[in-house]
mmCIF file of C-alpha atoms and ligand atoms in Angstrom:
data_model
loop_
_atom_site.group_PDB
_atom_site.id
_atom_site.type_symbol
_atom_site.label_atom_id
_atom_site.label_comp_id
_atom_site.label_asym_id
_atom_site.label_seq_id
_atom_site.Cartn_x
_atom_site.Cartn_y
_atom_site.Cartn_z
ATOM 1 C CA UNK A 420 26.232 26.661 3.535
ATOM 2 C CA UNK A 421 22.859 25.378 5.337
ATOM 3 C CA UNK A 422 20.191 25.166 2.657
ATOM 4 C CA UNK A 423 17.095 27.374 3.301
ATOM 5 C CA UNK A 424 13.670 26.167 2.983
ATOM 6 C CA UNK A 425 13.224 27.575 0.000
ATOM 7 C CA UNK A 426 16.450 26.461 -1.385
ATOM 8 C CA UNK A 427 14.989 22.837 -0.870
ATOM 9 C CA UNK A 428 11.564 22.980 -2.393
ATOM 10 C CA UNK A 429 13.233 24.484 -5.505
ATOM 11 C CA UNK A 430 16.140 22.431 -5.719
ATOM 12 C CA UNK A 431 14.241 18.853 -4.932
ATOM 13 C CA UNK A 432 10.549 19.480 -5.382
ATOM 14 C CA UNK A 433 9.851 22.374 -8.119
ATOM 15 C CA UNK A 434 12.912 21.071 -9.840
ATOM 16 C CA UNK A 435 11.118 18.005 -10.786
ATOM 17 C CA UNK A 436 8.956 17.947 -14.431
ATOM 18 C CA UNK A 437 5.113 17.855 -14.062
ATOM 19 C CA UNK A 438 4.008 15.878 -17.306
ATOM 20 C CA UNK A 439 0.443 16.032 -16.702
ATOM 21 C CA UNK A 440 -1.504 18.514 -18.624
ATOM 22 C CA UNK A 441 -4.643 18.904 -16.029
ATOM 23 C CA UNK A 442 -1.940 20.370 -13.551
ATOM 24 C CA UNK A 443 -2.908 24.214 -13.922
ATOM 25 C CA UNK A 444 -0.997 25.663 -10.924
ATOM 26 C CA UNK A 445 1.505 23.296 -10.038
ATOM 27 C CA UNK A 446 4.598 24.374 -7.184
ATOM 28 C CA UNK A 447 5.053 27.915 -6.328
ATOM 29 C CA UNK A 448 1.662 29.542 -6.065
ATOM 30 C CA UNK A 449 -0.655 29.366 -2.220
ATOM 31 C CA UNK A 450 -2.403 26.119 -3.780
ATOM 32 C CA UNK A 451 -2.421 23.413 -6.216
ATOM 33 C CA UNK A 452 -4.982 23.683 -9.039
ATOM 34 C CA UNK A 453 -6.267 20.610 -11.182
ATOM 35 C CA UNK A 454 -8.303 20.073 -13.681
ATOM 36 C CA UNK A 455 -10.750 17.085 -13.022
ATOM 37 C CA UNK A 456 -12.661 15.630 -15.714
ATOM 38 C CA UNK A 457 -16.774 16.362 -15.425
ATOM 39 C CA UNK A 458 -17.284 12.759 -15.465
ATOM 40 C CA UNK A 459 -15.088 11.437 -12.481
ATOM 41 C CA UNK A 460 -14.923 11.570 -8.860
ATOM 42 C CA UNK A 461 -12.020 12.482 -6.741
ATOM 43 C CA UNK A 462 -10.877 10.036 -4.341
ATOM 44 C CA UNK A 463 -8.066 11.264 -2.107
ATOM 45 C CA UNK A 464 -6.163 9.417 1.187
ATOM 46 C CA UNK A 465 -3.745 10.920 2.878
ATOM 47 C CA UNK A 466 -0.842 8.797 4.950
ATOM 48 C CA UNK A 467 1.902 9.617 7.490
ATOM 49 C CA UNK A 468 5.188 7.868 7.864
ATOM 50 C CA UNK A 469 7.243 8.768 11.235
ATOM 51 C CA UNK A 470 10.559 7.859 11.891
ATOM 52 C CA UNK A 471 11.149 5.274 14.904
ATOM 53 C CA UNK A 472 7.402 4.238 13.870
ATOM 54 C CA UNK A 473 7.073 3.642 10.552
ATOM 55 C CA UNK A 474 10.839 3.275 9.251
ATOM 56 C CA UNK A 475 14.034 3.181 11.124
ATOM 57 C CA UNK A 476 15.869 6.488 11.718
ATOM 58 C CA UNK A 477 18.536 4.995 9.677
ATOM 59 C CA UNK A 478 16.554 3.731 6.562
ATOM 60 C CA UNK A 479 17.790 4.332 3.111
ATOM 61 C CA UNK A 480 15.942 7.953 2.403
ATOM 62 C CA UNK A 481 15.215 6.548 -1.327
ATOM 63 C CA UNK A 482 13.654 3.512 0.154
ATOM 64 C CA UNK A 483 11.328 6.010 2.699
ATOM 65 C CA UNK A 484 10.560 8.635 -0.455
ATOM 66 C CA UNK A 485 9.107 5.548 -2.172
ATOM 67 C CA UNK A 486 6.840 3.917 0.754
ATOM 68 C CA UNK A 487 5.374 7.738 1.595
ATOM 69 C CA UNK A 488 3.971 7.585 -1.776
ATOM 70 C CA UNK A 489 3.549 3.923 -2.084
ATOM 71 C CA UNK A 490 1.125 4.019 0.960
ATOM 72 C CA UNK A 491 -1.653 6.376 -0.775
ATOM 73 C CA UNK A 492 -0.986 4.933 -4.461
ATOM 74 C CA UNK A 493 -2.510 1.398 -2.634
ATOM 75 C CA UNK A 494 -5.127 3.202 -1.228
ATOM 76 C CA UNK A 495 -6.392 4.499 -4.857
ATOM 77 C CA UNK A 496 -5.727 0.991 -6.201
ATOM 78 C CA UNK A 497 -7.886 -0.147 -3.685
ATOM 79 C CA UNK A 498 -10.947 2.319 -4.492
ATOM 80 C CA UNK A 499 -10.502 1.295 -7.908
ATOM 81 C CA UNK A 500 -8.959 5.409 -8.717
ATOM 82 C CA UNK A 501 -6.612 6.008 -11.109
ATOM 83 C CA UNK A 502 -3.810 8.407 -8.921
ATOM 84 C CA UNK A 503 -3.156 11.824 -10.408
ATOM 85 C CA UNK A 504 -1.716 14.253 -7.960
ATOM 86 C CA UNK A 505 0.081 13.934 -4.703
ATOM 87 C CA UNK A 506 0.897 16.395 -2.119
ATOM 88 C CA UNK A 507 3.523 16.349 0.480
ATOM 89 C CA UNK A 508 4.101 17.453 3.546
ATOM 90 C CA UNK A 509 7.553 17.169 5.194
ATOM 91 C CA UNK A 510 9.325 17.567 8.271
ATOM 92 C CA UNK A 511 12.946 17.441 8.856
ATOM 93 C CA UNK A 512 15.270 17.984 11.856
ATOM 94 C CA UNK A 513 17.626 19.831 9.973
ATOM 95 C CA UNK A 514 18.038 20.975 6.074
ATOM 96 C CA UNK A 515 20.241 17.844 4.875
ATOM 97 C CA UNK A 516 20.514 18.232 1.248
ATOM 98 C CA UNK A 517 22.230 14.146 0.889
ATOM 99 C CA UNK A 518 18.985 12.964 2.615
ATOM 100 C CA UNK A 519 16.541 14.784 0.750
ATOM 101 C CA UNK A 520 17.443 14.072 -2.761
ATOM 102 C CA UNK A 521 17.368 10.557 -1.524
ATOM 103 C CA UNK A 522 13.988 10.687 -0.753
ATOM 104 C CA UNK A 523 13.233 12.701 -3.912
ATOM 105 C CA UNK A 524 14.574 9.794 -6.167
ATOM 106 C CA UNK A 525 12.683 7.500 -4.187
ATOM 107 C CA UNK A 526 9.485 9.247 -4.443
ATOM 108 C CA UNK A 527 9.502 10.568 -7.913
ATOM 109 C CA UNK A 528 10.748 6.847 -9.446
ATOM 110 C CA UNK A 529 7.407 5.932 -8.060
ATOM 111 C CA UNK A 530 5.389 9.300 -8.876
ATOM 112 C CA UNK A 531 6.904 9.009 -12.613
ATOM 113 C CA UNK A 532 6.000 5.312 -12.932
ATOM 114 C CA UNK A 533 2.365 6.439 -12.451
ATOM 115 C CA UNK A 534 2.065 9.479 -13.834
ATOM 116 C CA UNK A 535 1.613 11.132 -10.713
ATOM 117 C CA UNK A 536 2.812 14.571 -10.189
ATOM 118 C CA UNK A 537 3.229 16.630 -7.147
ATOM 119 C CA UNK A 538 1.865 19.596 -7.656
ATOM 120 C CA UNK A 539 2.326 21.321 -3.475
ATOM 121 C CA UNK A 540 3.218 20.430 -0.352
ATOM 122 C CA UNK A 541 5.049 21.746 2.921
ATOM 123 C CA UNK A 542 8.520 21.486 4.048
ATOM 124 C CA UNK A 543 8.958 22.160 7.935
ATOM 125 C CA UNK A 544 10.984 21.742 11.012
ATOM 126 C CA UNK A 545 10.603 18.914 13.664
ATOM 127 C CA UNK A 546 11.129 15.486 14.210
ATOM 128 C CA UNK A 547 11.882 13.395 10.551
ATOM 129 C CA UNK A 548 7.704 12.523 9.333
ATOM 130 C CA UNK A 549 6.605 12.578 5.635
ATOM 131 C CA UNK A 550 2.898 12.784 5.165
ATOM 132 C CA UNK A 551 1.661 12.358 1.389
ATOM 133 C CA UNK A 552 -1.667 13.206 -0.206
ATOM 134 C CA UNK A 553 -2.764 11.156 -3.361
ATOM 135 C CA UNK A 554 -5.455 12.500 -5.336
ATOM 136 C CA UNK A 555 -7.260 9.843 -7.996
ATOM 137 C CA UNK A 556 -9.833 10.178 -10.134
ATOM 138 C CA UNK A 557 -12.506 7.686 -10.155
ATOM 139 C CA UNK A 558 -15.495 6.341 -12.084
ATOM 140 C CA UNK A 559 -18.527 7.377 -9.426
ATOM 141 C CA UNK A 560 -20.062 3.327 -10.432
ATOM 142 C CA UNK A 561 -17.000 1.379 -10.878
ATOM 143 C CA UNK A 562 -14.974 2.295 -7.672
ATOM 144 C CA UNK A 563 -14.473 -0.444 -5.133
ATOM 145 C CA UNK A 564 -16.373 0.036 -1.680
ATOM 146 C CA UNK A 565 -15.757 -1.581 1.293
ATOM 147 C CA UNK A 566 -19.519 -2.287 2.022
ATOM 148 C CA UNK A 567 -19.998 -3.658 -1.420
ATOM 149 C CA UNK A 568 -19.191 -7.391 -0.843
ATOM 150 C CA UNK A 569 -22.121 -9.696 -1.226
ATOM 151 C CA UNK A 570 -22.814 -13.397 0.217
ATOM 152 C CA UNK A 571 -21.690 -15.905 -2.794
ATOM 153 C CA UNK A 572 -18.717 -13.403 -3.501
ATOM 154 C CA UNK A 573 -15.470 -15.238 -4.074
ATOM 155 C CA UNK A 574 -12.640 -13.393 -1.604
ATOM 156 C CA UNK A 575 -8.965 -13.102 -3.493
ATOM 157 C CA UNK A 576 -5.366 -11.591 -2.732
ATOM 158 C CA UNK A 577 -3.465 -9.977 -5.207
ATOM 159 C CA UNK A 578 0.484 -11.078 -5.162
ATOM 160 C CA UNK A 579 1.551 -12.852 -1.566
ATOM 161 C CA UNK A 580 1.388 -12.051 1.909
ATOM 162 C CA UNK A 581 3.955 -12.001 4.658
ATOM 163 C CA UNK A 582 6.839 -11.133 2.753
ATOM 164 C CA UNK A 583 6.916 -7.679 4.714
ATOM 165 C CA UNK A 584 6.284 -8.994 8.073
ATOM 166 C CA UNK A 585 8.736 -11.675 7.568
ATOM 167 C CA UNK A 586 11.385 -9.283 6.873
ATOM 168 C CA UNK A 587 10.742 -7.475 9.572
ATOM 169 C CA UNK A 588 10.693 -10.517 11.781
ATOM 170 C CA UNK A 589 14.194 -11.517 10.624
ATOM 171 C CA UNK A 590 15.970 -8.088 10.962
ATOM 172 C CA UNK A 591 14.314 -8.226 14.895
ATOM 173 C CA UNK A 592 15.828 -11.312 15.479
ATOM 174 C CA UNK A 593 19.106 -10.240 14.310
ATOM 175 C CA UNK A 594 19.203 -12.926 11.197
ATOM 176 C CA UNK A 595 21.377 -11.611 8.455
ATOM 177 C CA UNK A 596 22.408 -13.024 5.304
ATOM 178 C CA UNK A 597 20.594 -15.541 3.375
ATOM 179 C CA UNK A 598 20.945 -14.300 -0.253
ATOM 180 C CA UNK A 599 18.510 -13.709 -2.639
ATOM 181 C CA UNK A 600 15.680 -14.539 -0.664
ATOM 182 C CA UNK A 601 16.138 -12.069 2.111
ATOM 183 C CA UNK A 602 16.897 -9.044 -0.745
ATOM 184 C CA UNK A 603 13.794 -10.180 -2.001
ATOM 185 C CA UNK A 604 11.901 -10.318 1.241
ATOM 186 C CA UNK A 605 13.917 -6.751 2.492
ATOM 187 C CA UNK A 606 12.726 -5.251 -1.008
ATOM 188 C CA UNK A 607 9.051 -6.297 -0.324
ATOM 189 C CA UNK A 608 9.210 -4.457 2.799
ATOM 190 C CA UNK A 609 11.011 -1.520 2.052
ATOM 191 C CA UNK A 610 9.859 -0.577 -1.909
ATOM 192 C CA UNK A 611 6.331 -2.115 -1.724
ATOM 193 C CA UNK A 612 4.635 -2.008 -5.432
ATOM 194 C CA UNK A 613 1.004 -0.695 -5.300
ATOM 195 C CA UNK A 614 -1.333 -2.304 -7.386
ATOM 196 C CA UNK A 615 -2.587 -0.129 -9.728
ATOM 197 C CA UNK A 616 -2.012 -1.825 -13.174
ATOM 198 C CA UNK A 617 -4.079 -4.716 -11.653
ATOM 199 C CA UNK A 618 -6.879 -2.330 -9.919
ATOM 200 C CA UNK A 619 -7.519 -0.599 -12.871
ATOM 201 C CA UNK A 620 -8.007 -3.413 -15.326
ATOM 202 C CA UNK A 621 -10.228 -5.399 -12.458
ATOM 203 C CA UNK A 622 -13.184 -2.387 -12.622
ATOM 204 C CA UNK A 623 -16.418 -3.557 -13.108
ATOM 205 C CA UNK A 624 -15.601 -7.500 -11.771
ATOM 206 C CA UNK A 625 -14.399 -6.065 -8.375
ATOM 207 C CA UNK A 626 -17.409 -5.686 -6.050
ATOM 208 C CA UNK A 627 -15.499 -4.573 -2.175
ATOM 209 C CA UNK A 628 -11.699 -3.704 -2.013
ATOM 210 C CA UNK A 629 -9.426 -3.178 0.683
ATOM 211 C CA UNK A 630 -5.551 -2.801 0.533
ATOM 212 C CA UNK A 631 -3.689 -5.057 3.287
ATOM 213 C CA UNK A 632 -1.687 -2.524 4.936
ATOM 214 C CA UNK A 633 -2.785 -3.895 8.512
ATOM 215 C CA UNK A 634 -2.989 -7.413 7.994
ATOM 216 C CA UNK A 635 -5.564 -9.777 5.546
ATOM 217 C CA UNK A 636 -7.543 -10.664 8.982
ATOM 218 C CA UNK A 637 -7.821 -7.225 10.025
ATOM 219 C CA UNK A 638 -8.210 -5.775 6.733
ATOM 220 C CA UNK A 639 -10.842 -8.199 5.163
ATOM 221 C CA UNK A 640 -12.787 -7.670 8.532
ATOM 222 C CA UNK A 641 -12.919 -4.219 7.820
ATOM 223 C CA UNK A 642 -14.743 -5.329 4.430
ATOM 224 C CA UNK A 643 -16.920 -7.914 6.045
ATOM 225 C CA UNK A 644 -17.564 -5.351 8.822
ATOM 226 C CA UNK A 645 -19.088 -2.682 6.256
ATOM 227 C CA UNK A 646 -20.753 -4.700 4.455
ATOM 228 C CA UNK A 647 -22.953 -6.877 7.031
ATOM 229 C CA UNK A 648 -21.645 -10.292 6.176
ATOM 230 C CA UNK A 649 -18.924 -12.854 7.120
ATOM 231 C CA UNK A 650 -16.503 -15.214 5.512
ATOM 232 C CA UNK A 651 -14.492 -18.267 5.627
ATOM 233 C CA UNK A 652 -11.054 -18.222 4.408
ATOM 234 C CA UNK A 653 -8.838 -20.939 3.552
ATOM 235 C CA UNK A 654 -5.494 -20.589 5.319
ATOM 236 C CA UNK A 655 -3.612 -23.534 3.111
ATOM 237 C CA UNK A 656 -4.572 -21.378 0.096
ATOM 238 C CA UNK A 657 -2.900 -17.954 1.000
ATOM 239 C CA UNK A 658 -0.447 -17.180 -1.408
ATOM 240 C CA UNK A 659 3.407 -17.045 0.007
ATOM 241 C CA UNK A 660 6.491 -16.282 -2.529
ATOM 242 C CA UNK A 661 8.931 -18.800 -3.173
ATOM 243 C CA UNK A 662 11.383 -16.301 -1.069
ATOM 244 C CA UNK A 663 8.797 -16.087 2.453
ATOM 245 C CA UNK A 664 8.833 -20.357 2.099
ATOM 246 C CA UNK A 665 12.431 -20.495 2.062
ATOM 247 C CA UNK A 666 12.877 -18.261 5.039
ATOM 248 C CA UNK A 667 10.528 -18.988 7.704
ATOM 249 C CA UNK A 668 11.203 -22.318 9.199
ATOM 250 C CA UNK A 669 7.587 -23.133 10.298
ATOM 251 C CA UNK A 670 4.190 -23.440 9.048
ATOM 252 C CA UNK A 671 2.075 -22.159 11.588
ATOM 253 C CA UNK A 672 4.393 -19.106 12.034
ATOM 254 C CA UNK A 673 4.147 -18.401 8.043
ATOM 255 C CA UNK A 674 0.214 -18.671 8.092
ATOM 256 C CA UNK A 675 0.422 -16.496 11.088
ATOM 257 C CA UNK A 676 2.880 -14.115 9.863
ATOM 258 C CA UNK A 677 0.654 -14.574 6.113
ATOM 259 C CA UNK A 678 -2.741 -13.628 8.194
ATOM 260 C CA UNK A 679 -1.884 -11.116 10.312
ATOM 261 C CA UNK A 680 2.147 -9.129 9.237
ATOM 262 C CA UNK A 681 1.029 -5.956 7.571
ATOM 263 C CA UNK A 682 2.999 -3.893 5.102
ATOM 264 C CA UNK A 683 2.292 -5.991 1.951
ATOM 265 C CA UNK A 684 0.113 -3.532 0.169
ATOM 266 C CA UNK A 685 -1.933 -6.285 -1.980
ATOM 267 C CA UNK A 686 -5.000 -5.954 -2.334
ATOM 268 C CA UNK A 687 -8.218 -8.303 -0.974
ATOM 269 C CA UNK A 688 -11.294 -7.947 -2.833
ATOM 270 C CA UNK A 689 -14.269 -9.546 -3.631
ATOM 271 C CA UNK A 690 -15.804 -10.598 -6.913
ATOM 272 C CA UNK A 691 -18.977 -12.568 -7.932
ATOM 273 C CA UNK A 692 -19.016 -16.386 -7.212
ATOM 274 C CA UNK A 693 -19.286 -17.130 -11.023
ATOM 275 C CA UNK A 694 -16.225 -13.846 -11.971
ATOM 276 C CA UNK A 695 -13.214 -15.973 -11.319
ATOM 277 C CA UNK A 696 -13.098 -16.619 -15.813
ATOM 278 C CA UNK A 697 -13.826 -13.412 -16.557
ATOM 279 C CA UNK A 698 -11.285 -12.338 -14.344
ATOM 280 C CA UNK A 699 -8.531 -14.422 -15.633
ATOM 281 C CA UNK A 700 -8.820 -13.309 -18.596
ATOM 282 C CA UNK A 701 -8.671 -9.700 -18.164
ATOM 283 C CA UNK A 702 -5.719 -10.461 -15.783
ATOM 284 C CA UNK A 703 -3.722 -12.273 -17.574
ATOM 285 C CA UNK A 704 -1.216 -9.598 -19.203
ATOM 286 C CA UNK A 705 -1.738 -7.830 -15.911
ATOM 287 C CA UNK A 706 1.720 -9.123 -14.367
ATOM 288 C CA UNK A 707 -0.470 -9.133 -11.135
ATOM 289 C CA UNK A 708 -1.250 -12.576 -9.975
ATOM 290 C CA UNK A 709 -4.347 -12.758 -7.536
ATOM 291 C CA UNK A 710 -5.197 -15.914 -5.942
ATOM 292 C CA UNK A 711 -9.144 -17.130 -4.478
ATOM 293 C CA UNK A 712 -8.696 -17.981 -0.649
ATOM 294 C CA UNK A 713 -12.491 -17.838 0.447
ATOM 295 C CA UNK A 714 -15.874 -17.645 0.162
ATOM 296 C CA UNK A 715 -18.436 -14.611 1.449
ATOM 297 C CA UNK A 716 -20.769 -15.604 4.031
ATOM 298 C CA UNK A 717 -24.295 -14.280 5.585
ATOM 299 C CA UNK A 718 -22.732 -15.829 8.799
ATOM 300 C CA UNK A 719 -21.149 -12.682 10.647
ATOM 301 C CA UNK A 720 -17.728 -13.403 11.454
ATOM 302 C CA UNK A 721 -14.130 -14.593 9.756
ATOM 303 C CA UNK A 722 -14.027 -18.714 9.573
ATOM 304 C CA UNK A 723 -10.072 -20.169 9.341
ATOM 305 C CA UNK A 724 -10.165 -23.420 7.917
ATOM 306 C CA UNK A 725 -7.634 -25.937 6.954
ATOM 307 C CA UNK A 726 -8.017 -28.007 3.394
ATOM 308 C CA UNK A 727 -8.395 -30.615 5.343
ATOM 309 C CA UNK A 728 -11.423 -29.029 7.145
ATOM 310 C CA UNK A 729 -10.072 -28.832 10.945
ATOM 311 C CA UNK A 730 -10.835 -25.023 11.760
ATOM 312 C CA UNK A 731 -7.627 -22.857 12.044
ATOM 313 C CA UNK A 732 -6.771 -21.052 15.634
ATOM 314 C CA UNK A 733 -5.725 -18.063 14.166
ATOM 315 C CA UNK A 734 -4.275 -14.523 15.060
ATOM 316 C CA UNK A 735 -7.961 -12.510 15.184
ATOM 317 C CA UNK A 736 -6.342 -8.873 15.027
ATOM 318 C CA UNK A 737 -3.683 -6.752 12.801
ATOM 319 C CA UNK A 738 -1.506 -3.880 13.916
ATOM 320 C CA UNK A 739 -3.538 -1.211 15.273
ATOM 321 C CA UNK A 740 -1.277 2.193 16.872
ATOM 322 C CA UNK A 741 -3.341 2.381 19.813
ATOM 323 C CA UNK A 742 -3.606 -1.458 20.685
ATOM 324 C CA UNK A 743 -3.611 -1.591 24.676
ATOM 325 C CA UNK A 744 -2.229 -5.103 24.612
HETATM 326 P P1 ADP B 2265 2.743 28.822 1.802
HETATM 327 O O1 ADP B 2265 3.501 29.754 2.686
HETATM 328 O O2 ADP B 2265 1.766 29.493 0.897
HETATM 329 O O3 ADP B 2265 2.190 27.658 2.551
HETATM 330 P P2 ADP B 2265 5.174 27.540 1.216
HETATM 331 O O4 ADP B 2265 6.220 28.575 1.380
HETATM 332 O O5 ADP B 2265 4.940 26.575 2.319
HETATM 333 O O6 ADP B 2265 3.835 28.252 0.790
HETATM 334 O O7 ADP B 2265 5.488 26.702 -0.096
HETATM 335 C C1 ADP B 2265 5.797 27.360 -1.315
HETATM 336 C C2 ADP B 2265 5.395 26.463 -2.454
HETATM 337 O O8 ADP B 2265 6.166 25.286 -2.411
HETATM 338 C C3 ADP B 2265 3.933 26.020 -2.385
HETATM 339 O O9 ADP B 2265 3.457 25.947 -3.714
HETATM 340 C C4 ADP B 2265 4.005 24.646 -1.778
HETATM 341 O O10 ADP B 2265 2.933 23.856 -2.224
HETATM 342 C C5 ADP B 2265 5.338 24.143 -2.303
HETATM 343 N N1 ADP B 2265 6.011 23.196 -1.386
HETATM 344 C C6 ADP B 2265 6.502 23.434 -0.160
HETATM 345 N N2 ADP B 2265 7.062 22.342 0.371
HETATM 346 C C7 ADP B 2265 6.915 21.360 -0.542
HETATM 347 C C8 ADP B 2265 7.262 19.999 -0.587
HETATM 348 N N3 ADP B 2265 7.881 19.373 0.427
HETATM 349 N N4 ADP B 2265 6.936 19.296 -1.700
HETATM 350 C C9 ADP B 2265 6.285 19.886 -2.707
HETATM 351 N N5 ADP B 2265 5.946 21.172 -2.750
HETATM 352 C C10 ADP B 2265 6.249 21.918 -1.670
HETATM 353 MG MG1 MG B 2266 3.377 26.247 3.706
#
């Protein structure tokens, strides 16, 4: 028997066990209610997946569950918020049960891991889209802003880049196989790992923040953009995982793929010239590694150079949905 819509958000989404005690209305009622502490600010980011865009029509529906959460827990990681609550609003082309409590194991692995619960959401008709709401709370002083890097800052990655983009640029050119490495790279892509753990114990170093969802070059411009300054980045220093060296076959194409490939979810921020110690130590049971790759600048504009000082001829832009070219 075809479920009804109602027979879904019970089964799949009310079903599920809220373990956060500032939840006052959770599933079933016209709204969500929460409780935020008198102290803290709410930070909330909303994100869209759509099949054919954002995942392939036939992608795993545990793997797609996980990256429509995945998406706004970077964001909050990024602001330096500590994610609460998470709405969700789906859209399915027909009521398949198998699919949907793949996505729900997807999404709620995630949403336990964090202690997020999702307390509302929508479930409608139409072509397959998942659009999530995370709600964080954060410290009004201590949350990372874009426009808060300052000249002297040192600029750092958390993790590596280019493991997503690489995967995608292998499963585009048809390559298949290659072991561990390619699981690795496939995992990167498909069950990203926001950074909260290493966001949260980073307040108070971190001056500006970004997640690279677009690409570091687009997505530290965006940073250097707000906050009236410019920077020169050291392309031989940008972290790549033992897995992304093994697999891309040349060095220009990796720096490429490391400057510009989206998808990664790490995070670039700044922190003052002098921080890197002090940082250390308070990341060092973090299991997030974070690596320095440049320097903040009053000259406007991003600087590629090469250790050996010859300037780097970079890709200058990310993935942007309405690029004309
Ligand atoms: P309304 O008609 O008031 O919009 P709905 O019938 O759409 O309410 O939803 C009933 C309840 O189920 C609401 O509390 C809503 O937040 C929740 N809900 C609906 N779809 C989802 C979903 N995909 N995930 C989580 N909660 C959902
Ligand atoms: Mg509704």
């Amino acid at each position: 028997m075809p479920s009804s819509e109602f027979d879904l958000i019970h089964r799949y989404f009310a079903a599920h066990r809220i373990a956060r005690r500032d939840v006052l209305v959770g599933i079933g009622d016209d709204a969500a209610v929460v409780q935020v502490p008198g102290d803290m600010a709410l930070a909330t980011s909303v994100d869209t997946l759509v099949a054919g865009v954002h995942f392939q029509h036939d992608a795993q529906a545990d793997a797609v569950g996980h990256k429509a959460l995945a998406a706004g827990l970077s964001d909050m990681a990024a602001m330096g918020a500590e994610p609460a609550w998470a709405v969700l609003a789906l859209t399915l082309p027909e009521a398949d049960e198998t699919w949907v409590a793949g996505f729900c194991r997807g999404l709620f692995a995630l949403a336990d891991e964090h202690g997020v619960a999702l307390v509302g959401g929508d479930t409608t008709r139409g072509p397959l889209s998942a659009t999530v709401t995370v709600q964080g709370l954060v410290s009004p002083e201590a949350g990372f802003y874009r426009g808060a890097a300052r000249v002297g800052d040192t600029v750092c990655v958390t993790g590596t880049l280019g493991d997503a983009g690489l995967a995608l640029r292998l499963a585009a050119e048809g390559r298949r196989g290659e072991g561990a490495n390619r699981v690795y790279l496939n995992d990167r892509l498909d069950r990203p790992s926001p950074r909260i753990g290493g966001a949260l114990r980073m307040r108070g170093l971190v001056r500006a923040a970004i997640d690279v969802s677009d690409g570091l070059v687009a997505d530290l411009g965006h940073i250097l953009e707000a906050s009236g300054v410019g920077a020169t980045v050291l392309v031989d220093r940008l972290p790549l995982s033992p897995a992304f060296r093994a697999c891309s076959n040349d060095i220009e194409q990796a720096v490429d793929l490391a400057l510009a490939a989206g998808d990664d979810y790490e995070l670039c921020f700044t922190i003052g010239g002098g921080d890197g110690p002090a940082l250390e130590k308070v990341m060092a049971d973090a299991a997030c590694p974070w690596t320095p790759i440049g320097t903040i600048e009053a000259e406007r504009g991003l600087r590629l150079i090469r250790d050996s000082g010859a300037s780097y001829e970079g890709p200058l832009h990310g993935y942007d949905h309405f690029a004309t070219r």
